[in-house]
Coordinates of C-alpha atoms in Angstrom, one line a residue:
M496 CA 0.0 0.0 0.0
I497 CA 2.9 2.3 0.6
L498 CA 5.2 1.3 -2.2
E499 CA 2.7 1.7 -5.0
P500 CA 2.5 5.6 -4.8
Q501 CA 6.2 5.8 -4.5
G502 CA 6.5 3.7 -7.7
R503 CA 4.1 6.0 -9.5
L504 CA 6.2 9.0 -8.3
Q505 CA 9.4 7.4 -9.6
R506 CA 7.7 6.7 -12.9
A507 CA 6.6 10.3 -13.2
S508 CA 8.6 12.5 -15.6
L509 CA 10.9 15.2 -14.4
R510 CA 8.6 17.8 -16.0
A511 CA 5.6 16.5 -14.1
R512 CA 7.5 16.5 -10.8
V513 CA 8.7 20.1 -11.3
T514 CA 5.1 21.1 -12.1
W515 CA 3.7 19.3 -9.0
L516 CA 6.5 20.7 -6.8
A517 CA 5.8 24.3 -7.9
A518 CA 2.1 23.8 -7.4
F519 CA 2.6 22.3 -3.9
C520 CA 5.0 25.0 -2.9
V521 CA 2.6 27.8 -4.0
A522 CA -0.3 25.9 -2.4
G523 CA 1.5 25.7 0.9
A524 CA 2.5 29.4 0.7
V525 CA -1.0 30.5 -0.2
A526 CA -2.5 28.3 2.5
L527 CA -0.2 29.9 5.1
V528 CA -0.9 33.4 4.0
S529 CA -4.6 32.8 3.7
L530 CA -4.8 31.2 7.1
G531 CA -2.8 34.1 8.6
A532 CA -5.0 36.7 6.9
Y533 CA -8.2 34.9 8.0
M534 CA -7.0 34.7 11.6
V535 CA -6.0 38.4 11.7
V536 CA -9.3 39.5 10.2
R537 CA -11.2 37.2 12.5
K538 CA -9.5 38.6 15.6
S539 CA -9.9 42.2 14.4
T540 CA -13.6 41.6 13.7
Y541 CA -14.3 40.1 17.1
D542 CA -12.1 42.7 18.9
A543 CA -14.2 45.4 17.1
L544 CA -17.4 43.6 18.2
D545 CA -16.2 43.5 21.8
D546 CA -15.1 47.1 21.8
G547 CA -18.6 48.1 20.4
L548 CA -20.2 46.1 23.2
R549 CA -18.1 47.8 25.8
Q550 CA -19.0 51.2 24.4
R551 CA -22.7 50.4 24.3
A552 CA -22.6 49.0 27.8
A553 CA -21.0 52.3 29.0
T554 CA -23.6 54.3 27.2
V555 CA -26.4 52.2 28.6
A556 CA -25.0 52.5 32.2
N557 CA -24.9 56.3 31.9
S558 CA -28.4 56.7 30.4
K559 CA -31.5 57.8 32.3
K560 CA -33.2 55.3 34.6
V561 CA -36.7 53.9 34.3
T562 CA -38.6 52.3 37.1
S563 CA -40.2 49.0 36.2
P564 CA -43.8 48.8 37.3
D565 CA -43.4 45.1 37.9
E566 CA -40.1 45.0 39.6
V567 CA -38.6 47.2 42.4
A568 CA -35.7 48.2 40.2
N569 CA -34.5 50.8 37.9
Y570 CA -33.2 49.9 34.5
P571 CA -31.7 52.2 31.8
A572 CA -34.0 54.0 29.5
A573 CA -31.7 52.9 26.6
F574 CA -33.3 49.5 26.9
L575 CA -36.4 50.9 25.3
A576 CA -34.5 52.0 22.2
A577 CA -32.4 49.0 21.7
G578 CA -33.7 46.9 18.8
D579 CA -30.6 45.1 17.5
V580 CA -29.4 43.7 20.8
K581 CA -30.8 41.9 23.8
M582 CA -30.4 43.7 27.1
G583 CA -31.2 43.1 30.7
V584 CA -30.2 43.8 34.3
L585 CA -29.0 41.1 36.7
L586 CA -30.2 41.5 40.3
A587 CA -27.9 39.7 42.6
D588 CA -30.0 39.9 45.7
S589 CA -33.1 38.3 44.1
G590 CA -31.3 36.3 41.5
K591 CA -33.6 37.7 38.8
L592 CA -33.0 39.1 35.3
I593 CA -35.2 42.0 34.3
Y594 CA -35.5 43.0 30.6
P595 CA -37.9 45.0 28.5
K596 CA -41.3 43.4 27.9
E597 CA -42.0 41.8 24.6
S598 CA -38.3 41.1 24.0
V599 CA -36.1 38.1 24.3
P600 CA -34.0 37.9 27.4
P601 CA -30.2 37.8 26.9
P602 CA -28.4 34.6 27.9
T603 CA -26.6 34.4 31.2
V604 CA -23.8 32.4 32.8
Q605 CA -22.4 32.1 36.3
E606 CA -19.6 34.5 35.5
A607 CA -22.2 37.2 34.7
W608 CA -23.7 36.8 38.2
D609 CA -20.2 37.2 39.6
V610 CA -20.1 40.6 37.9
A611 CA -23.4 41.5 39.6
D612 CA -22.0 40.4 42.9
G613 CA -19.0 42.7 42.3
E614 CA -16.5 39.8 42.0
R615 CA -15.7 40.8 38.4
E616 CA -15.6 44.1 36.6
E617 CA -16.8 42.6 33.3
F618 CA -17.1 39.3 31.5
I619 CA -17.4 38.7 27.8
W620 CA -18.3 35.4 26.2
T621 CA -19.9 33.8 23.2
D622 CA -23.2 32.0 23.5
H623 CA -23.2 29.4 20.8
K624 CA -26.8 28.4 21.2
T625 CA -28.0 31.9 20.2
E626 CA -24.9 32.8 18.1
T627 CA -24.4 36.0 20.1
R628 CA -21.6 37.8 21.8
V629 CA -22.5 38.7 25.4
I630 CA -21.0 41.2 27.8
A631 CA -21.8 41.7 31.5
V632 CA -20.6 44.9 33.3
G633 CA -21.3 46.3 36.7
Y634 CA -24.2 48.8 36.9
Q635 CA -25.3 49.6 40.5
P636 CA -24.3 47.8 43.7
G637 CA -25.7 44.2 43.4
Q638 CA -26.6 44.8 39.7
A639 CA -25.0 44.2 36.3
I640 CA -26.0 45.2 32.8
I641 CA -25.9 42.3 30.3
I642 CA -26.0 43.0 26.6
A643 CA -26.0 40.4 23.8
Q644 CA -25.4 41.2 20.2
S645 CA -25.8 38.8 17.2
M646 CA -22.6 37.6 15.5
T647 CA -24.4 36.9 12.2
P648 CA -22.9 39.9 10.4
Q649 CA -19.4 39.0 11.5
R650 CA -19.8 35.4 10.6
T651 CA -21.2 36.3 7.2
T652 CA -18.2 38.6 6.6
L653 CA -15.7 35.9 7.6
A654 CA -17.5 33.3 5.4
K655 CA -17.2 35.6 2.4
L656 CA -13.6 36.3 3.2
S657 CA -12.8 32.5 3.4
V658 CA -14.5 32.0 0.0
V659 CA -12.5 34.8 -1.5
L660 CA -9.2 33.5 0.0
L661 CA -10.1 30.0 -1.3
L662 CA -10.7 31.3 -4.8
I663 CA -7.6 33.4 -4.8
G664 CA -5.6 30.4 -3.5
G665 CA -6.9 28.1 -6.1
A666 CA -6.2 30.6 -8.8
G667 CA -2.7 31.0 -7.4
V668 CA -2.1 27.2 -7.4
L669 CA -3.4 27.0 -11.0
L670 CA -1.1 29.8 -12.1
A671 CA 1.8 28.1 -10.3
A672 CA 1.1 24.8 -12.0
I673 CA 1.0 26.6 -15.4
A674 CA 4.1 28.5 -14.7
G675 CA 5.8 25.4 -13.4
T676 CA 4.9 23.5 -16.6
A677 CA 6.3 26.4 -18.7
V678 CA 9.5 26.7 -16.6
A679 CA 10.0 22.9 -16.7
R680 CA 9.5 22.8 -20.5
T681 CA 11.9 25.7 -21.1
S682 CA 14.5 24.6 -18.6
L683 CA 14.4 20.9 -19.5
R684 CA 14.7 21.5 -23.2
P685 CA 18.6 21.3 -23.1
V686 CA 18.2 18.1 -21.0
Q687 CA 15.9 16.8 -23.8
R688 CA 18.5 17.7 -26.4
L689 CA 21.2 15.8 -24.3
T690 CA 18.9 12.8 -24.1
E691 CA 18.3 12.8 -27.8
A692 CA 22.0 13.2 -28.4
T693 CA 22.8 10.3 -26.1
E694 CA 20.2 8.2 -27.9
R695 CA 21.6 9.3 -31.3
V696 CA 25.2 8.3 -30.2
T697 CA 23.9 5.0 -28.9
N698 CA 22.0 4.1 -32.0
T699 CA 24.1 5.6 -34.8
G700 CA 27.5 6.4 -33.2
D701 CA 27.2 10.0 -34.5
L702 CA 29.4 12.2 -32.3
T703 CA 28.3 15.5 -33.6
P704 CA 28.3 18.2 -30.9
I705 CA 25.1 19.7 -29.6
P706 CA 24.4 23.4 -30.2
V707 CA 24.8 25.5 -27.0
S708 CA 22.8 28.5 -26.1
G709 CA 23.0 30.6 -22.9
D710 CA 25.5 30.5 -20.1
D711 CA 23.6 28.8 -17.2
E712 CA 24.2 25.4 -15.5
L713 CA 22.5 23.5 -18.3
A714 CA 24.7 25.3 -20.9
R715 CA 27.7 24.2 -18.9
L716 CA 26.3 20.7 -18.8
T717 CA 26.0 20.8 -22.6
H718 CA 29.6 22.1 -23.0
S719 CA 30.8 19.2 -20.8
F720 CA 28.8 16.7 -22.8
N721 CA 30.2 18.1 -26.0
A722 CA 33.7 17.8 -24.5
M723 CA 33.0 14.2 -23.7
L724 CA 31.8 13.6 -27.3
G725 CA 35.0 15.2 -28.5
A726 CA 37.1 13.0 -26.2
V727 CA 35.2 9.9 -27.5
A728 CA 35.7 11.0 -31.1
E729 CA 39.4 11.6 -30.5
S730 CA 39.7 8.2 -28.8
Q731 CA 38.0 6.5 -31.7
E732 CA 40.2 8.4 -34.2
R733 CA 43.3 7.2 -32.3
Q734 CA 42.0 3.6 -32.3
R735 CA 41.3 3.8 -36.1
R736 CA 44.7 5.3 -36.7
L737 CA 46.4 2.7 -34.5
V738 CA 44.6 -0.1 -36.3
A739 CA 45.4 1.3 -39.7
D740 CA 49.0 2.0 -38.9
A741 CA 49.4 -1.4 -37.2
G742 CA 47.9 -3.1 -40.3
H743 CA 50.3 -1.2 -42.5
E744 CA 53.3 -2.1 -40.5
L745 CA 52.3 -5.7 -40.2
R746 CA 51.6 -6.1 -43.9
T747 CA 55.3 -5.7 -45.0
P748 CA 56.9 -8.3 -42.8
L749 CA 54.0 -10.7 -43.2
T750 CA 54.2 -10.4 -47.0
S751 CA 58.0 -10.8 -47.0
M752 CA 57.8 -13.8 -44.7
R753 CA 55.1 -15.4 -46.7
T754 CA 57.1 -15.0 -49.9
N755 CA 60.2 -16.6 -48.2
L756 CA 58.2 -19.5 -46.8
E757 CA 56.5 -20.1 -50.2
L758 CA 59.9 -20.1 -51.8
L759 CA 61.2 -22.6 -49.3
L760 CA 58.2 -24.9 -49.7
A761 CA 58.3 -24.6 -53.5
S762 CA 62.0 -25.7 -53.5
E763 CA 61.0 -28.9 -51.8
R764 CA 58.8 -30.1 -54.7
P765 CA 60.3 -32.8 -56.9
D766 CA 60.0 -30.9 -60.1
A767 CA 61.1 -27.5 -58.7
P768 CA 64.6 -26.1 -59.0
T769 CA 66.6 -26.6 -55.8
L770 CA 68.1 -23.8 -53.7
S771 CA 71.6 -23.7 -52.7
D772 CA 72.5 -24.0 -49.0
E773 CA 73.6 -20.4 -48.9
D774 CA 70.2 -19.3 -50.4
K775 CA 68.4 -21.3 -47.8
R776 CA 70.5 -19.9 -45.0
E777 CA 69.7 -16.3 -46.3
I778 CA 66.0 -17.1 -46.5
Q779 CA 66.0 -18.7 -43.1
S780 CA 67.8 -15.6 -41.7
D781 CA 65.3 -13.3 -43.3
V782 CA 62.4 -15.3 -41.8
R783 CA 64.0 -15.2 -38.4
G784 CA 64.5 -11.4 -38.7
Q785 CA 60.9 -11.0 -39.8
L786 CA 59.7 -13.0 -36.9
D787 CA 61.8 -10.9 -34.6
E788 CA 60.3 -7.8 -36.2
L789 CA 56.8 -9.1 -35.8
T790 CA 57.5 -10.1 -32.2
T791 CA 58.8 -6.6 -31.4
L792 CA 55.9 -4.9 -33.1
I793 CA 53.3 -7.0 -31.4
G794 CA 55.0 -6.4 -28.0
D795 CA 55.1 -2.7 -28.6
L796 CA 51.4 -2.7 -29.6
V797 CA 50.5 -4.6 -26.4
E798 CA 52.6 -2.2 -24.4
L799 CA 51.0 0.8 -26.1
A800 CA 47.5 -0.5 -25.5
R801 CA 48.3 -1.1 -21.8
E802 CA 49.6 2.4 -21.5
D803 CA 46.5 3.8 -23.1
A804 CA 44.3 2.2 -20.4
P805 CA 43.7 4.5 -17.4
Q806 CA 45.6 3.4 -14.4
V807 CA 46.1 4.7 -10.8
V808 CA 49.8 5.1 -10.1
H809 CA 50.7 5.3 -6.5
E810 CA 53.8 3.1 -6.0
P811 CA 56.9 4.9 -4.6
V812 CA 59.7 4.6 -7.2
D813 CA 63.4 5.2 -6.9
L814 CA 64.2 6.6 -10.3
V815 CA 67.9 5.8 -10.0
E816 CA 67.2 2.1 -9.6
V817 CA 64.8 2.2 -12.6
V818 CA 67.5 3.9 -14.8
E819 CA 70.2 1.4 -13.6
R820 CA 68.0 -1.6 -14.5
S821 CA 67.3 -0.1 -17.9
L822 CA 71.0 0.6 -18.4
D823 CA 71.9 -3.0 -17.6
R824 CA 69.4 -4.3 -20.2
A825 CA 70.5 -1.8 -22.8
R826 CA 74.2 -2.9 -22.3
R827 CA 73.3 -6.6 -22.8
R828 CA 71.4 -5.8 -26.0
A829 CA 74.0 -3.4 -27.5
S830 CA 76.0 -5.0 -30.3
N831 CA 78.1 -2.2 -31.6
N832 CA 80.5 -1.7 -28.6
V833 CA 78.7 1.5 -27.5
R834 CA 80.0 3.0 -24.2
F835 CA 77.7 4.7 -21.7
D836 CA 78.6 7.9 -19.8
V837 CA 76.3 7.8 -16.7
Q838 CA 75.7 10.6 -14.1
L839 CA 72.8 10.0 -11.8
Q840 CA 71.4 12.1 -8.9
P841 CA 68.8 10.7 -6.5
W842 CA 65.2 11.2 -7.3
T843 CA 61.9 9.5 -6.2
L844 CA 58.3 9.8 -7.4
L845 CA 55.0 8.0 -7.3
G846 CA 54.6 5.9 -10.4
D847 CA 54.8 2.6 -12.2
S848 CA 58.4 1.3 -12.1
S849 CA 57.9 -1.2 -14.9
A850 CA 56.5 1.5 -17.2
L851 CA 59.2 3.9 -16.4
E852 CA 61.9 1.2 -16.9
R853 CA 60.4 0.5 -20.4
A854 CA 60.4 4.2 -21.3
V855 CA 64.1 4.7 -20.3
L856 CA 65.0 1.4 -22.1
N857 CA 63.4 2.6 -25.2
L858 CA 65.4 5.8 -25.1
L859 CA 68.6 3.9 -24.6
D860 CA 67.8 1.4 -27.4
N861 CA 67.0 4.3 -29.7
A862 CA 70.4 5.9 -28.8
V863 CA 72.3 2.7 -29.3
K864 CA 70.6 2.1 -32.7
F865 CA 71.6 5.4 -34.1
S866 CA 75.1 5.6 -32.5
P867 CA 78.2 4.6 -34.6
P868 CA 80.3 1.7 -33.3
A869 CA 82.5 2.4 -30.3
S870 CA 80.8 5.8 -29.7
T871 CA 79.5 7.1 -26.4
V872 CA 75.9 7.5 -25.2
R873 CA 75.4 10.0 -22.5
L874 CA 72.9 9.1 -19.8
G875 CA 72.1 11.6 -17.0
L876 CA 69.5 12.1 -14.2
R877 CA 69.6 15.5 -12.7
Q878 CA 67.4 17.7 -10.5
L879 CA 66.1 21.0 -11.8
G880 CA 65.2 22.6 -8.5
D881 CA 61.5 23.2 -9.4
G882 CA 60.1 20.0 -8.1
S883 CA 61.1 18.0 -11.2
A884 CA 64.0 16.0 -12.6
V885 CA 65.1 15.1 -16.1
V886 CA 66.4 11.9 -17.6
E887 CA 68.6 12.9 -20.6
V888 CA 69.8 10.4 -23.2
A889 CA 72.2 11.8 -25.9
D890 CA 73.8 9.9 -28.7
A891 CA 76.6 10.7 -31.2
G892 CA 74.5 9.7 -34.3
P893 CA 73.3 11.9 -37.2
G894 CA 70.7 13.7 -35.1
I895 CA 67.1 14.5 -35.9
A896 CA 66.2 16.6 -39.0
D897 CA 64.2 19.7 -38.3
A898 CA 61.3 18.3 -40.4
D899 CA 61.2 15.2 -38.2
L900 CA 61.4 16.9 -34.8
P901 CA 57.6 17.6 -34.4
H902 CA 56.7 14.0 -35.3
V903 CA 59.2 11.7 -33.6
F904 CA 56.8 10.8 -30.7
E905 CA 54.0 9.9 -33.1
R906 CA 53.0 6.3 -33.4
F907 CA 54.6 4.4 -36.3
Y908 CA 56.5 7.5 -37.4
R909 CA 59.9 6.7 -38.8
S910 CA 62.3 9.2 -40.4
S911 CA 63.8 8.4 -43.8
E912 CA 67.1 7.4 -42.0
A913 CA 65.3 5.0 -39.7
R914 CA 63.3 3.2 -42.2
T915 CA 66.2 0.9 -43.1
L916 CA 66.8 0.1 -39.4
P917 CA 65.0 -2.4 -37.3
G918 CA 62.2 -1.1 -35.1
S919 CA 58.4 -0.7 -34.9
G920 CA 58.1 3.1 -34.7
L921 CA 56.3 2.8 -31.4
G922 CA 59.1 3.1 -28.9
L923 CA 59.1 6.9 -28.6
A924 CA 55.3 6.9 -28.6
I925 CA 55.4 4.7 -25.5
V926 CA 57.9 7.1 -23.9
K927 CA 55.6 10.0 -24.4
Q928 CA 52.6 8.2 -22.9
V929 CA 54.6 7.0 -19.9
A930 CA 55.7 10.6 -19.3
Q931 CA 52.2 12.0 -19.6
R932 CA 50.7 9.3 -17.3
H933 CA 53.2 10.3 -14.6
G934 CA 52.5 14.0 -15.0
G935 CA 55.6 14.8 -17.0
T936 CA 56.8 15.5 -20.5
A937 CA 59.0 14.0 -23.2
T938 CA 60.9 16.2 -25.6
A939 CA 63.4 15.8 -28.4
G940 CA 66.2 18.0 -29.6
R941 CA 69.9 18.2 -30.6
A942 CA 72.7 17.1 -28.3
P943 CA 76.0 19.1 -28.0
E944 CA 77.7 16.0 -29.3
G945 CA 75.8 16.5 -32.6
G946 CA 73.4 13.6 -32.2
A947 CA 69.8 13.4 -30.8
L948 CA 68.9 14.4 -27.3
F949 CA 65.8 13.0 -25.7
T950 CA 64.6 14.4 -22.3
L951 CA 62.1 12.7 -20.0
R952 CA 60.9 15.2 -17.3
L953 CA 59.2 13.8 -14.3
P954 CA 57.8 15.4 -11.0
G955 CA 58.9 14.1 -7.6
R956 CA 61.3 14.9 -4.9
P957 CA 65.0 14.2 -4.1

């Protein structure tokens, strides 16, 4: 019995809820104002009635006296001219009420007799049987004047006032409902556009931004939604570019390896010309090299996809240890007798040690690849004094052409000099992503030695 109305409320649209909320708020405000106005007018009306009764009682008490032929008492002559009220005199000694003949006696209560006895100065009350307001005031010793006046005019006035307030309140609630509907329709129009855009994206994948008008909170929400659409579109574009570039890079080694394998298989046929042992060794060497190239490319793609995924990095990392591990691996992999000039200063940060090690190793491998035999690769880790440190890797190779500098960190980008060398074109892209994920930057330039200089800048502390 309780859950069903709540279910209906939850199923109601936001526009309907805004309309009902506005109507309820206005209804509550109108009800409070109307009740307050009614109570103030009612009190003022009854106070005016009581003041009138007091003034009339004073006038009656000061008027001339008339002796009743039936009673041994004098009563005010104003009794004879009073046609709109009921009047009488209470005699405390005899316990009688005298009043003009051929008139209706006013109602009495015990408190009125107390006034006649002199225990009270006055007493005012409402007699609900006769719908009159009654006052009893002292007159002469042992006597009290009692006057009763009908409350019908006041009750009629208050009844008309309540009807007027009810009509005004109802009109106010109706206007509030209409205004609430208009406000809800106007204010929720951007929300409706957002809903339609969300449904459009879900059904069609169209990431077209929504037109924005105004500068209120809903306009800010629309800007945020458009920014989200832009981020999704950029992410999709990166994915498409990655897939296209990966397919292009994979096609060449796969085609070459397929050609070599088909050649080896064809040479095994009885009617096919045989290959010399030297040719077979060359083909086998090519296949092994192509397999190594595919393995490196696939590993880089996996690493790049892992770096693209959002991760929370909070592990304390000693950057010196990371650089030393990367240096050991680079020395083992170097085949051209390259020497390393290493200068390291202590530095720690919160990050992913394996990702940082991969980034530094990529820089070292790149430097070794472009360095001439028996040359020196300079590796340094130094503090900058502004809350950051840099890892610098400089080689003695040919350097980077000015046209290639803006593109060296792009995925699958390879300069004309590097296209003949082994590699996937993803190593420097991984370096850039690792730096950005740790709140740092990766830059490329020229080294004093004449070769390339790569800098990995990372925040942290000594």
